């Protein structure tokens, strides 16, 4: 297997430090900060010399020849206080580019030790409309699934619907008040019940907010909702049948919103699916003395001696006999262990839920399900408005995902018009392209931020064809496709890549960074490393294309073939990277 140059040089460098009896970690290599001087650099000599009481420049002079031995290296120079500046050969770059062009993974590498991983993301709540926060869970989670899968992990993505909490009780009583004669509300009716749902998605979106508001002001109403959830959880047939309808109606609507963003799930399970596992789980924990009765509730103690903060117990069953967010999450781990047996479970959920996950993970470890260090909460920041506060619509409400998609499509269509793109296409083709641009805009705007930070929602900027945006990247890919199409029309073929000019070298060095970007993105569970990479690659292509003519008459055929080969390599890697980000470029635009 051919590794990237950065990794190959790091290998040589690590060995060089070891050969001098020093710690291998000093051999880390990165792309040079001064591309006009070198391609890569190693800064380890200063630290290593300090630790070993040596002179850093003398040490660098000893290390340099070891690195220079590597076939990929043209020369190594000691600079300043002891930097090692490394220049690679044109031949190594040419071979690297050729590899990207022919490799299935476009130069991306497989994971070092693939794992079986469950990713829990999306987490929309039945009936409650999804809001921009759920956009992040969906887009980041879907991207992590694509990334891990690309690198060879065995991944199962689960939407984990919120379909077991108080909102279900609110819906039940609200429907009861509107349509009291439905069979679901007859006390002793055990079914069968009608197969057609008694409500539409519009009904649910209308009913839920008003029921939720009322429950906050009207205590009797809130009690009725609690009672309804308790009965539903206890298995009342009519309520269970209603729950199924609510879920089916919601899931159909969710699938539409998610498909706009090209977000997919392997499993459409929800909290309610693990209900049958809860009673046996609680019974087992009682027998094993892991659960104890406290003021009428069944709890698990998860505090530890070394805790600095207060760690309240884990709530299995509350004093009203109901189970909530804690119990469903623990039972879901039981289910995943039994059904899938993962090495790890990743939860892509708002950072504000970190305490909840700390509790769930401790409980999982305590009861012997999965160790805490194999459960990861991948928290993300908030989507804010221009005022820096969580994003709200002009009317002051949270923006629903469906409306967000529509807004993004409108804005993308406007930008396509302004940029005078797609003007020769049919309305239908333009519609398809508008969707691809809107999706690229929303996904890239989210993913390019470091996952844990907040970002400001700005559709105008997200949909722009200029700057660090999804549409810019689509434009870059489409431009390369146009070059290759024109070449084919003129019977110009791509051929062996021979790197010569500075712009070509930098473009291939950019290609070389793909493997590292993927490794970082996977190791840190941070898609923005990949965003940085594809953006840098698109920019390097732009610089190359401005300086290196390809199709012009005067270009010598061998050079043209090489540059076309380079175009193919770049397009392949760009589209591979974009596909991991869930972004698809059209053929023309
Ligand atoms: N439904 C939850 C919410 O909207 C998110 C669920 C996250 N996943 C989990 N296993 N708890 O806040």
Coordinates of C-alpha atoms and ligand atoms in Angstrom, one line a residue:
X1 CA 0.0 0.0 0.0
X2 CA 1.2 3.5 -0.9
X3 CA 1.1 5.9 2.0
X4 CA 1.0 9.6 1.8
X5 CA 4.3 11.5 1.6
X6 CA 3.6 13.2 5.0
X7 CA 3.3 9.8 6.7
X8 CA 6.3 8.4 4.8
X9 CA 8.5 11.3 5.9
X10 CA 7.2 11.1 9.4
X11 CA 8.3 7.4 9.4
X12 CA 11.8 8.3 8.2
X13 CA 12.0 11.1 10.8
X14 CA 10.8 9.1 13.7
X15 CA 13.4 6.4 12.8
X16 CA 16.1 9.1 12.6
X17 CA 15.5 10.3 16.2
X18 CA 15.4 6.8 17.4
X19 CA 18.7 6.0 15.7
X20 CA 20.2 8.9 17.7
X21 CA 18.8 7.4 20.9
X22 CA 16.0 10.0 21.2
X23 CA 12.3 9.7 21.7
X24 CA 10.6 9.0 18.3
X25 CA 7.8 11.5 19.0
X26 CA 10.2 14.3 18.2
X27 CA 10.1 13.2 14.6
X28 CA 6.7 14.6 13.9
X29 CA 6.5 16.1 10.4
X30 CA 4.1 18.7 9.0
X31 CA 3.6 20.7 5.9
X32 CA 6.1 23.7 5.8
X33 CA 4.9 27.1 7.0
X34 CA 7.2 28.5 4.4
X35 CA 6.2 26.8 1.1
X36 CA 8.7 28.9 -0.8
X37 CA 11.6 27.2 1.2
X38 CA 10.4 23.7 1.8
X39 CA 7.6 21.2 1.4
X40 CA 7.7 19.7 4.9
X41 CA 9.4 20.6 8.1
X42 CA 10.3 18.8 11.4
X43 CA 10.6 21.0 14.5
X44 CA 11.6 18.3 16.9
X45 CA 15.3 19.0 17.2
X46 CA 14.8 22.0 19.5
X47 CA 12.8 20.1 22.1
X48 CA 14.8 16.9 21.8
X49 CA 18.1 18.8 22.2
X50 CA 16.8 20.7 25.2
X51 CA 15.8 17.5 26.9
X52 CA 19.0 15.7 26.1
X53 CA 21.3 18.7 26.9
X54 CA 22.5 18.9 23.3
X55 CA 23.0 21.7 20.8
X56 CA 19.9 21.8 18.6
X57 CA 21.7 22.7 15.3
X58 CA 24.2 20.0 15.9
X59 CA 21.5 17.5 16.5
X60 CA 19.7 18.7 13.4
X61 CA 22.8 18.2 11.4
X62 CA 23.0 14.6 12.7
X63 CA 19.3 13.8 11.9
X64 CA 19.3 15.4 8.5
X65 CA 21.3 12.7 6.6
X66 CA 19.0 9.9 7.9
X67 CA 16.0 11.7 6.4
X68 CA 17.9 12.6 3.2
X69 CA 18.3 8.8 2.6
X70 CA 14.6 8.5 1.9
X71 CA 13.9 8.0 -1.8
X72 CA 11.2 10.6 -1.7
X73 CA 13.5 13.3 -0.4
X74 CA 15.4 15.7 -2.7
X75 CA 17.2 17.6 0.1
X76 CA 17.1 18.4 3.8
X77 CA 18.4 21.7 5.2
X78 CA 19.0 22.8 8.8
X79 CA 17.5 26.3 9.3
X80 CA 17.4 28.8 12.1
X81 CA 17.7 27.4 15.6
X82 CA 17.4 23.8 14.3
X83 CA 14.5 23.4 12.0
X84 CA 14.7 20.7 9.4
X85 CA 13.4 21.8 6.1
X86 CA 12.5 19.0 3.7
X87 CA 12.0 19.2 0.0
X88 CA 10.6 16.1 -1.8
X89 CA 11.5 15.1 -5.3
X90 CA 9.3 15.9 -8.3
X91 CA 9.2 12.1 -9.0
X92 CA 7.7 11.4 -5.6
X93 CA 5.1 14.0 -6.2
X94 CA 4.3 12.7 -9.7
X95 CA 3.9 9.2 -8.3
X96 CA 1.7 10.5 -5.5
X97 CA -0.6 12.3 -7.9
X98 CA -0.8 9.2 -10.1
X99 CA -1.7 7.2 -7.0
X100 CA -4.6 9.5 -6.2
X101 CA -5.8 9.3 -9.8
X102 CA -6.0 5.5 -9.7
X103 CA -6.7 4.6 -6.1
X104 CA -10.2 3.7 -5.1
X105 CA -9.9 5.9 -2.1
X106 CA -8.3 8.8 -4.0
X107 CA -5.4 8.7 -1.7
X108 CA -7.4 8.5 1.4
X109 CA -6.4 5.8 3.9
X110 CA -8.1 3.1 5.7
X111 CA -8.5 3.2 9.5
X112 CA -5.6 1.7 11.4
X113 CA -7.7 -0.5 13.5
X114 CA -11.3 -0.6 12.2
X115 CA -14.0 -0.9 14.8
X116 CA -17.7 -1.8 15.1
X117 CA -19.4 1.4 15.9
X118 CA -23.0 2.6 16.5
X119 CA -23.7 6.2 15.8
X120 CA -26.7 7.8 17.5
X121 CA -27.6 11.0 15.8
X122 CA -30.5 13.1 14.6
X123 CA -32.6 12.4 17.7
X124 CA -35.7 14.3 16.5
X125 CA -38.7 14.2 18.8
X126 CA -42.0 12.8 17.4
X127 CA -44.5 15.6 16.9
X128 CA -42.3 18.3 18.0
X129 CA -41.0 20.0 14.9
X130 CA -37.3 19.7 14.3
X131 CA -35.4 22.9 14.7
X132 CA -32.0 24.2 13.6
X133 CA -30.3 22.4 16.5
X134 CA -31.5 19.1 15.1
X135 CA -29.9 20.2 11.8
X136 CA -26.5 19.9 13.4
X137 CA -27.2 16.5 15.0
X138 CA -28.3 15.2 11.6
X139 CA -25.6 16.7 9.4
X140 CA -22.6 16.0 11.7
X141 CA -23.8 12.5 12.6
X142 CA -24.5 11.6 9.0
X143 CA -21.0 12.9 8.0
X144 CA -19.3 10.9 10.8
X145 CA -21.1 7.8 9.6
X146 CA -19.9 8.4 6.1
X147 CA -16.4 9.1 7.3
X148 CA -16.0 6.1 9.5
X149 CA -17.5 3.8 6.8
X150 CA -15.1 5.2 4.2
X151 CA -12.2 4.4 6.4
X152 CA -13.4 0.8 6.9
X153 CA -15.2 0.8 10.2
X154 CA -18.4 -1.3 10.5
X155 CA -21.0 1.4 11.3
X156 CA -24.6 1.4 12.2
X157 CA -26.4 4.7 12.3
X158 CA -29.6 5.0 14.4
X159 CA -31.9 8.0 14.5
X160 CA -33.1 7.3 18.1
X161 CA -36.4 9.1 17.9
X162 CA -37.7 10.8 21.0
X163 CA -41.1 9.0 21.3
X164 CA -41.5 8.1 24.9
X165 CA -41.6 11.3 26.9
X166 CA -44.2 13.7 28.2
X167 CA -44.9 15.1 24.7
X168 CA -46.6 11.8 23.8
X169 CA -49.0 12.3 26.8
X170 CA -49.7 15.9 25.6
X171 CA -50.5 14.7 22.2
X172 CA -52.8 11.9 23.5
X173 CA -54.9 14.3 25.6
X174 CA -55.0 17.0 22.9
X175 CA -56.3 14.5 20.4
X176 CA -58.7 13.2 23.0
X177 CA -60.1 16.7 23.5
X178 CA -60.5 17.3 19.8
X179 CA -61.9 13.8 18.8
X180 CA -63.2 12.3 22.0
X181 CA -65.2 9.6 20.2
X182 CA -62.2 7.8 18.7
X183 CA -61.9 4.1 19.7
X184 CA -58.4 4.7 21.2
X185 CA -59.9 6.4 24.2
X186 CA -62.4 3.7 25.2
X187 CA -61.1 2.4 28.4
X188 CA -61.4 -1.4 27.9
X189 CA -60.9 -1.4 24.1
X190 CA -57.9 -3.7 23.4
X191 CA -58.2 -3.4 19.7
X192 CA -57.7 -4.0 16.9
X193 CA -57.7 -0.3 16.0
X194 CA -58.0 1.5 12.7
X195 CA -54.9 1.3 10.5
X196 CA -55.4 4.8 9.1
X197 CA -53.9 7.6 11.3
X198 CA -56.4 9.9 13.0
X199 CA -54.1 12.9 12.5
X200 CA -51.8 14.4 9.8
X201 CA -48.4 15.9 10.3
X202 CA -50.0 19.3 10.1
X203 CA -52.4 18.4 12.9
X204 CA -49.4 17.3 15.1
X205 CA -47.5 20.5 14.4
X206 CA -50.6 22.5 15.3
X207 CA -51.6 20.4 18.3
X208 CA -48.2 20.1 20.0
X209 CA -47.2 23.7 20.6
X210 CA -50.6 24.7 22.0
X211 CA -50.8 21.6 24.3
X212 CA -47.3 22.3 25.5
X213 CA -48.1 25.9 26.2
X214 CA -51.3 25.0 28.0
X215 CA -49.5 22.4 30.2
X216 CA -47.3 25.1 31.5
X217 CA -50.2 27.3 32.7
X218 CA -52.8 24.7 33.5
X219 CA -51.9 22.3 36.2
X220 CA -54.9 20.0 35.8
X221 CA -54.0 19.7 32.1
X222 CA -50.4 18.9 32.9
X223 CA -51.5 16.2 35.3
X224 CA -53.7 14.6 32.7
X225 CA -50.8 14.5 30.3
X226 CA -48.6 12.8 32.9
X227 CA -51.3 10.3 33.6
X228 CA -51.7 9.6 29.9
X229 CA -47.9 8.9 29.5
X230 CA -47.9 6.7 32.6
X231 CA -50.8 4.7 31.1
X232 CA -49.2 4.5 27.7
X233 CA -46.0 3.3 29.3
X234 CA -48.0 0.8 31.3
X235 CA -49.3 -0.6 28.1
X236 CA -52.8 0.7 27.6
X237 CA -53.7 -0.6 24.1
X238 CA -55.5 2.4 22.7
X239 CA -52.7 4.7 23.7
X240 CA -50.0 2.4 22.3
X241 CA -52.0 2.3 19.0
X242 CA -52.1 6.1 19.0
X243 CA -48.4 6.3 19.7
X244 CA -47.7 4.1 16.6
X245 CA -49.7 6.4 14.5
X246 CA -47.9 9.5 15.8
X247 CA -44.6 7.8 15.1
X248 CA -45.5 6.8 11.6
X249 CA -46.9 10.2 10.6
X250 CA -43.8 11.9 12.0
X251 CA -41.3 9.6 10.5
X252 CA -42.8 10.1 7.0
X253 CA -42.3 13.8 7.4
X254 CA -38.9 13.5 8.9
X255 CA -37.7 11.4 5.9
X256 CA -38.7 14.2 3.5
X257 CA -36.7 16.8 5.5
X258 CA -33.7 14.6 5.9
X259 CA -33.6 13.5 2.3
X260 CA -33.3 17.2 1.3
X261 CA -30.0 17.2 3.2
X262 CA -29.1 13.6 2.0
X263 CA -29.1 12.5 5.6
X264 CA -29.7 8.7 6.0
X265 CA -30.1 6.2 8.9
X266 CA -29.7 2.5 9.0
X267 CA -32.1 2.1 11.9
X268 CA -35.2 4.1 12.6
X269 CA -35.5 3.0 16.2
X270 CA -36.9 5.1 19.0
X271 CA -37.0 5.3 22.7
X272 CA -40.3 3.4 22.6
X273 CA -38.7 0.4 21.0
X274 CA -36.7 -0.4 24.1
X275 CA -39.7 -0.3 26.4
X276 CA -39.9 -4.1 26.5
X277 CA -36.3 -4.2 27.7
X278 CA -36.8 -1.8 30.6
X279 CA -38.8 -4.1 33.1
X280 CA -36.3 -7.0 32.8
X281 CA -33.4 -4.6 33.0
X282 CA -34.7 -3.1 36.2
X283 CA -35.5 -6.5 37.6
X284 CA -32.0 -7.7 36.9
X285 CA -30.4 -4.6 38.5
X286 CA -32.5 -5.1 41.6
X287 CA -31.3 -8.7 41.9
X288 CA -27.7 -7.7 41.4
X289 CA -28.2 -5.0 44.1
X290 CA -27.2 -2.3 41.6
X291 CA -30.5 -0.4 41.8
X292 CA -31.9 0.8 45.1
X293 CA -35.2 2.2 46.2
X294 CA -35.0 5.9 47.2
X295 CA -38.1 7.8 48.1
X296 CA -40.3 5.6 45.9
X297 CA -37.9 5.8 42.9
X298 CA -35.5 3.2 41.7
X299 CA -32.1 4.7 41.2
X300 CA -28.5 3.7 40.5
X301 CA -25.8 5.4 42.5
X302 CA -23.1 6.7 40.1
X303 CA -21.2 9.1 42.3
X304 CA -17.5 8.3 42.8
X305 CA -15.2 9.2 45.7
X306 CA -13.0 11.3 43.4
X307 CA -15.9 13.5 42.2
X308 CA -15.5 17.2 42.6
X309 CA -19.0 18.1 41.4
X310 CA -22.3 16.9 42.7
X311 CA -23.4 13.7 40.9
X312 CA -27.0 13.0 41.5
X313 CA -28.2 9.3 41.1
X314 CA -29.3 7.8 37.8
X315 CA -33.1 7.6 37.6
X316 CA -34.3 4.2 36.5
X317 CA -38.0 4.5 37.5
X318 CA -39.4 7.6 39.1
X319 CA -41.7 7.7 42.1
X320 CA -44.8 7.8 39.8
X321 CA -43.6 4.5 38.2
X322 CA -42.7 6.2 34.9
X323 CA -39.4 5.8 33.0
X324 CA -37.7 8.7 31.2
X325 CA -34.6 9.8 29.4
X326 CA -32.2 7.9 31.7
X327 CA -33.9 4.6 31.5
X328 CA -34.5 4.7 27.8
X329 CA -30.9 5.5 27.1
X330 CA -29.6 2.7 29.3
X331 CA -32.0 0.2 27.9
X332 CA -30.9 1.3 24.4
X333 CA -27.4 0.4 25.3
X334 CA -28.7 -3.0 26.4
X335 CA -30.4 -3.4 23.0
X336 CA -27.4 -2.3 21.0
X337 CA -25.1 -4.7 23.0
X338 CA -27.5 -7.6 22.3
X339 CA -28.3 -6.8 18.7
X340 CA -25.1 -5.4 17.4
X341 CA -22.3 -5.9 20.0
X342 CA -20.4 -2.6 19.1
X343 CA -16.9 -1.7 20.2
X344 CA -18.1 1.8 20.7
X345 CA -21.2 4.0 20.7
X346 CA -21.0 7.6 19.6
X347 CA -23.7 10.1 20.5
X348 CA -24.0 13.2 18.3
X349 CA -26.1 15.4 20.5
X350 CA -26.1 19.1 21.6
X351 CA -23.3 19.9 24.0
X352 CA -25.8 21.1 26.5
X353 CA -26.7 17.5 27.2
X354 CA -23.2 16.5 28.4
X355 CA -24.2 16.0 32.0
X356 CA -27.0 13.6 30.9
X357 CA -24.5 11.5 29.0
X358 CA -22.0 11.5 31.8
X359 CA -24.7 10.0 33.9
X360 CA -25.7 7.4 31.3
X361 CA -22.1 6.4 30.6
X362 CA -21.3 6.0 34.3
X363 CA -24.4 3.9 34.7
X364 CA -23.5 1.7 31.7
X365 CA -20.1 1.1 33.2
X366 CA -21.4 0.5 36.6
X367 CA -23.9 -2.2 35.5
X368 CA -21.3 -3.8 33.3
X369 CA -22.7 -3.0 29.9
X370 CA -20.0 -1.0 28.0
X371 CA -17.1 0.8 29.7
X372 CA -17.4 4.5 29.9
X373 CA -14.4 5.1 27.6
X374 CA -16.1 3.3 24.8
X375 CA -19.1 5.7 24.9
X376 CA -18.5 9.1 23.5
X377 CA -20.7 12.1 23.6
X378 CA -19.8 14.2 20.5
X379 CA -21.3 17.5 21.6
X380 CA -21.9 20.3 19.3
X381 CA -22.4 24.1 19.7
X382 CA -25.5 26.1 19.2
X383 CA -26.7 27.7 16.0
X384 CA -27.0 31.4 16.8
X385 CA -28.7 34.4 15.2
X386 CA -26.9 37.6 14.3
X387 CA -27.5 38.8 17.9
X388 CA -25.4 35.9 19.2
X389 CA -28.3 34.2 20.9
X390 CA -29.8 30.9 19.8
X391 CA -31.4 31.3 16.4
X392 CA -35.0 32.3 16.2
X393 CA -37.3 33.3 13.3
X394 CA -38.4 36.8 12.9
X395 CA -41.6 35.9 14.7
X396 CA -39.5 34.7 17.6
X397 CA -40.0 31.0 17.2
X398 CA -37.5 28.3 16.4
X399 CA -37.1 27.7 12.7
X400 CA -38.4 24.3 11.6
X401 CA -36.1 22.2 9.5
X402 CA -38.6 22.0 6.6
X403 CA -38.8 25.8 6.5
X404 CA -35.1 26.1 6.7
X405 CA -34.7 23.8 3.7
X406 CA -37.2 25.9 1.7
X407 CA -35.4 29.1 2.6
X408 CA -32.1 27.7 1.6
X409 CA -33.5 26.5 -1.7
X410 CA -34.9 30.0 -2.4
X411 CA -31.6 31.7 -1.5
X412 CA -29.6 29.2 -3.6
X413 CA -31.8 29.7 -6.6
X414 CA -31.4 33.5 -6.2
X415 CA -27.6 33.1 -6.1
X416 CA -27.5 30.8 -9.1
X417 CA -29.4 33.5 -11.0
X418 CA -27.1 36.3 -9.8
X419 CA -24.0 34.3 -10.8
X420 CA -25.7 33.8 -14.3
X421 CA -25.2 30.0 -13.9
X422 CA -27.4 27.4 -15.5
X423 CA -29.2 30.0 -17.6
X424 CA -29.3 27.6 -20.6
X425 CA -30.9 24.8 -18.7
X426 CA -34.5 23.6 -18.4
X427 CA -36.5 24.6 -15.4
X428 CA -36.3 21.0 -14.2
X429 CA -32.5 20.8 -14.4
X430 CA -32.2 24.2 -12.6
X431 CA -34.5 22.8 -9.9
X432 CA -32.2 19.9 -9.4
X433 CA -29.1 22.1 -9.3
X434 CA -30.8 24.5 -6.9
X435 CA -31.3 21.6 -4.4
X436 CA -27.7 20.5 -4.7
X437 CA -26.5 24.0 -4.1
X438 CA -28.8 24.5 -1.1
X439 CA -27.7 21.2 0.4
X440 CA -24.0 21.9 -0.1
X441 CA -24.5 25.4 1.4
X442 CA -26.3 24.1 4.6
X443 CA -24.0 21.1 5.1
X444 CA -20.7 22.8 4.5
X445 CA -21.6 25.8 6.6
X446 CA -22.3 23.6 9.5
X447 CA -19.4 21.1 9.0
X448 CA -16.7 23.6 8.4
X449 CA -16.9 24.8 12.0
X450 CA -15.1 23.0 14.7
X451 CA -17.9 20.8 16.0
X452 CA -17.9 22.1 19.5
X453 CA -18.2 25.8 18.7
X454 CA -21.3 27.8 18.1
X455 CA -21.9 29.5 14.7
X456 CA -24.0 32.3 13.3
X457 CA -26.7 31.3 10.9
X458 CA -26.3 33.4 7.8
X459 CA -28.0 32.0 4.7
X460 CA -26.7 34.8 2.4
X461 CA -23.1 33.9 3.2
X462 CA -23.7 30.1 3.2
X463 CA -25.1 30.2 -0.3
X464 CA -22.5 32.5 -1.8
X465 CA -20.3 31.1 -4.6
X466 CA -17.4 32.9 -3.2
X467 CA -15.5 32.3 0.0
X468 CA -15.3 29.2 2.1
X469 CA -18.7 27.8 1.2
X470 CA -20.3 24.6 -0.2
X471 CA -21.4 26.4 -3.4
X472 CA -17.8 27.5 -4.0
X473 CA -16.7 23.8 -3.8
X474 CA -19.4 22.7 -6.2
X475 CA -18.3 25.4 -8.6
X476 CA -14.7 24.2 -8.3
X477 CA -15.7 20.6 -9.1
X478 CA -18.0 21.6 -12.0
X479 CA -15.2 23.7 -13.5
X480 CA -12.9 20.7 -13.6
X481 CA -15.6 18.6 -15.1
X482 CA -16.0 21.2 -17.8
X483 CA -12.3 21.2 -18.6
X484 CA -12.3 17.4 -18.9
X485 CA -15.4 17.5 -21.1
X486 CA -13.8 20.1 -23.4
X487 CA -10.6 18.0 -23.5
X488 CA -12.6 14.9 -24.5
X489 CA -14.5 16.9 -27.2
X490 CA -11.1 17.7 -28.7
X491 CA -9.8 14.2 -28.3
X492 CA -7.2 15.2 -25.8
X493 CA -6.4 12.3 -23.4
X494 CA -5.1 12.4 -19.9
X495 CA -1.7 10.7 -19.5
X496 CA 1.2 10.2 -17.1
X497 CA 1.5 12.9 -14.5
X498 CA 4.9 14.6 -14.5
X499 CA 5.1 17.4 -11.9
X500 CA 7.3 20.3 -12.7
X501 CA 6.0 23.8 -11.9
X502 CA 5.6 25.3 -8.4
X503 CA 1.8 25.4 -8.8
X504 CA 1.7 21.8 -9.8
X505 CA 3.9 20.8 -6.9
X506 CA 1.7 22.7 -4.4
X507 CA -1.4 21.2 -5.9
X508 CA 0.0 17.7 -5.4
X509 CA 1.1 18.6 -1.9
X510 CA -2.5 19.6 -1.3
X511 CA -3.6 16.2 -2.6
X512 CA -1.1 14.5 -0.3
X513 CA -2.9 16.1 2.7
X514 CA -6.1 14.0 2.2
X515 CA -5.0 11.0 4.2
X516 CA -3.9 13.1 7.2
X517 CA -7.2 15.1 7.1
X518 CA -9.2 11.9 7.2
X519 CA -7.1 10.5 10.0
X520 CA -7.6 13.7 12.1
X521 CA -11.3 13.9 11.3
X522 CA -11.7 10.3 12.4
X523 CA -9.5 10.4 15.5
X524 CA -11.0 13.6 16.8
X525 CA -14.5 13.0 15.4
X526 CA -14.2 16.4 13.8
X527 CA -15.4 16.8 10.2
X528 CA -14.0 20.3 9.9
X529 CA -10.5 18.8 9.1
X530 CA -11.9 17.3 6.0
X531 CA -13.7 20.6 5.1
X532 CA -10.3 22.4 5.5
X533 CA -8.8 19.9 3.2
X534 CA -11.3 20.1 0.3
X535 CA -11.3 23.9 0.5
X536 CA -7.5 24.0 0.4
X537 CA -7.5 21.6 -2.5
X538 CA -10.0 23.7 -4.5
X539 CA -7.9 26.8 -3.8
X540 CA -4.7 25.1 -4.9
X541 CA -6.5 24.0 -8.1
X542 CA -7.6 27.5 -8.8
X543 CA -4.0 28.8 -8.4
X544 CA -2.7 26.0 -10.6
X545 CA -5.3 26.6 -13.3
X546 CA -4.6 30.3 -13.4
X547 CA -0.9 29.7 -13.9
X548 CA -0.8 26.5 -15.9
X549 CA -2.6 26.4 -19.3
X550 CA -4.1 23.1 -20.2
X551 CA -6.2 23.3 -23.4
X552 CA -4.5 26.2 -25.1
X553 CA -3.2 25.5 -28.6
X554 CA 0.5 26.1 -27.6
X555 CA 0.6 23.6 -24.8
X556 CA 2.8 20.7 -25.7
X557 CA 0.8 17.3 -25.9
X558 CA 2.8 15.5 -23.2
X559 CA 2.4 18.4 -20.8
X560 CA -1.3 18.7 -21.6
X561 CA -1.8 15.0 -20.9
X562 CA 0.0 15.3 -17.6
X563 CA -2.1 18.3 -16.6
X564 CA -5.3 16.6 -17.6
X565 CA -4.2 13.7 -15.5
X566 CA -3.7 16.0 -12.6
X567 CA -7.2 17.4 -13.2
X568 CA -8.6 13.9 -13.0
X569 CA -6.8 13.2 -9.7
X570 CA -8.0 16.5 -8.2
X571 CA -11.6 15.9 -9.3
X572 CA -11.6 12.4 -8.0
X573 CA -10.3 13.4 -4.6
X574 CA -12.5 16.5 -4.4
X575 CA -15.6 14.5 -5.2
X576 CA -14.6 11.7 -2.8
X577 CA -14.0 14.2 0.0
X578 CA -17.3 16.0 -0.8
X579 CA -19.2 12.7 -0.8
X580 CA -18.0 12.1 2.7
X581 CA -19.4 15.5 3.6
X582 CA -22.7 14.4 2.0
X583 CA -22.3 17.0 -0.8
X584 CA -22.8 16.1 -4.5
X585 CA -21.6 18.2 -7.4
X586 CA -23.8 18.3 -10.6
X587 CA -22.2 17.6 -14.0
X588 CA -22.8 21.1 -15.2
X589 CA -24.0 24.3 -13.6
Ligands
LIG1 N1 -34.5 13.5 21.4 C1 -33.4 14.2 22.1 C2 -33.5 15.7 22.0 O1 -34.2 16.2 21.1 C3 -32.0 13.8 21.5 C4 -31.7 12.3 21.6 C5 -30.2 12.1 21.6 N2 -29.9 10.7 21.7 C6 -29.9 10.0 22.8 N3 -29.5 8.7 22.8 N4 -30.2 10.5 24.0 O2 -32.9 16.4 22.8

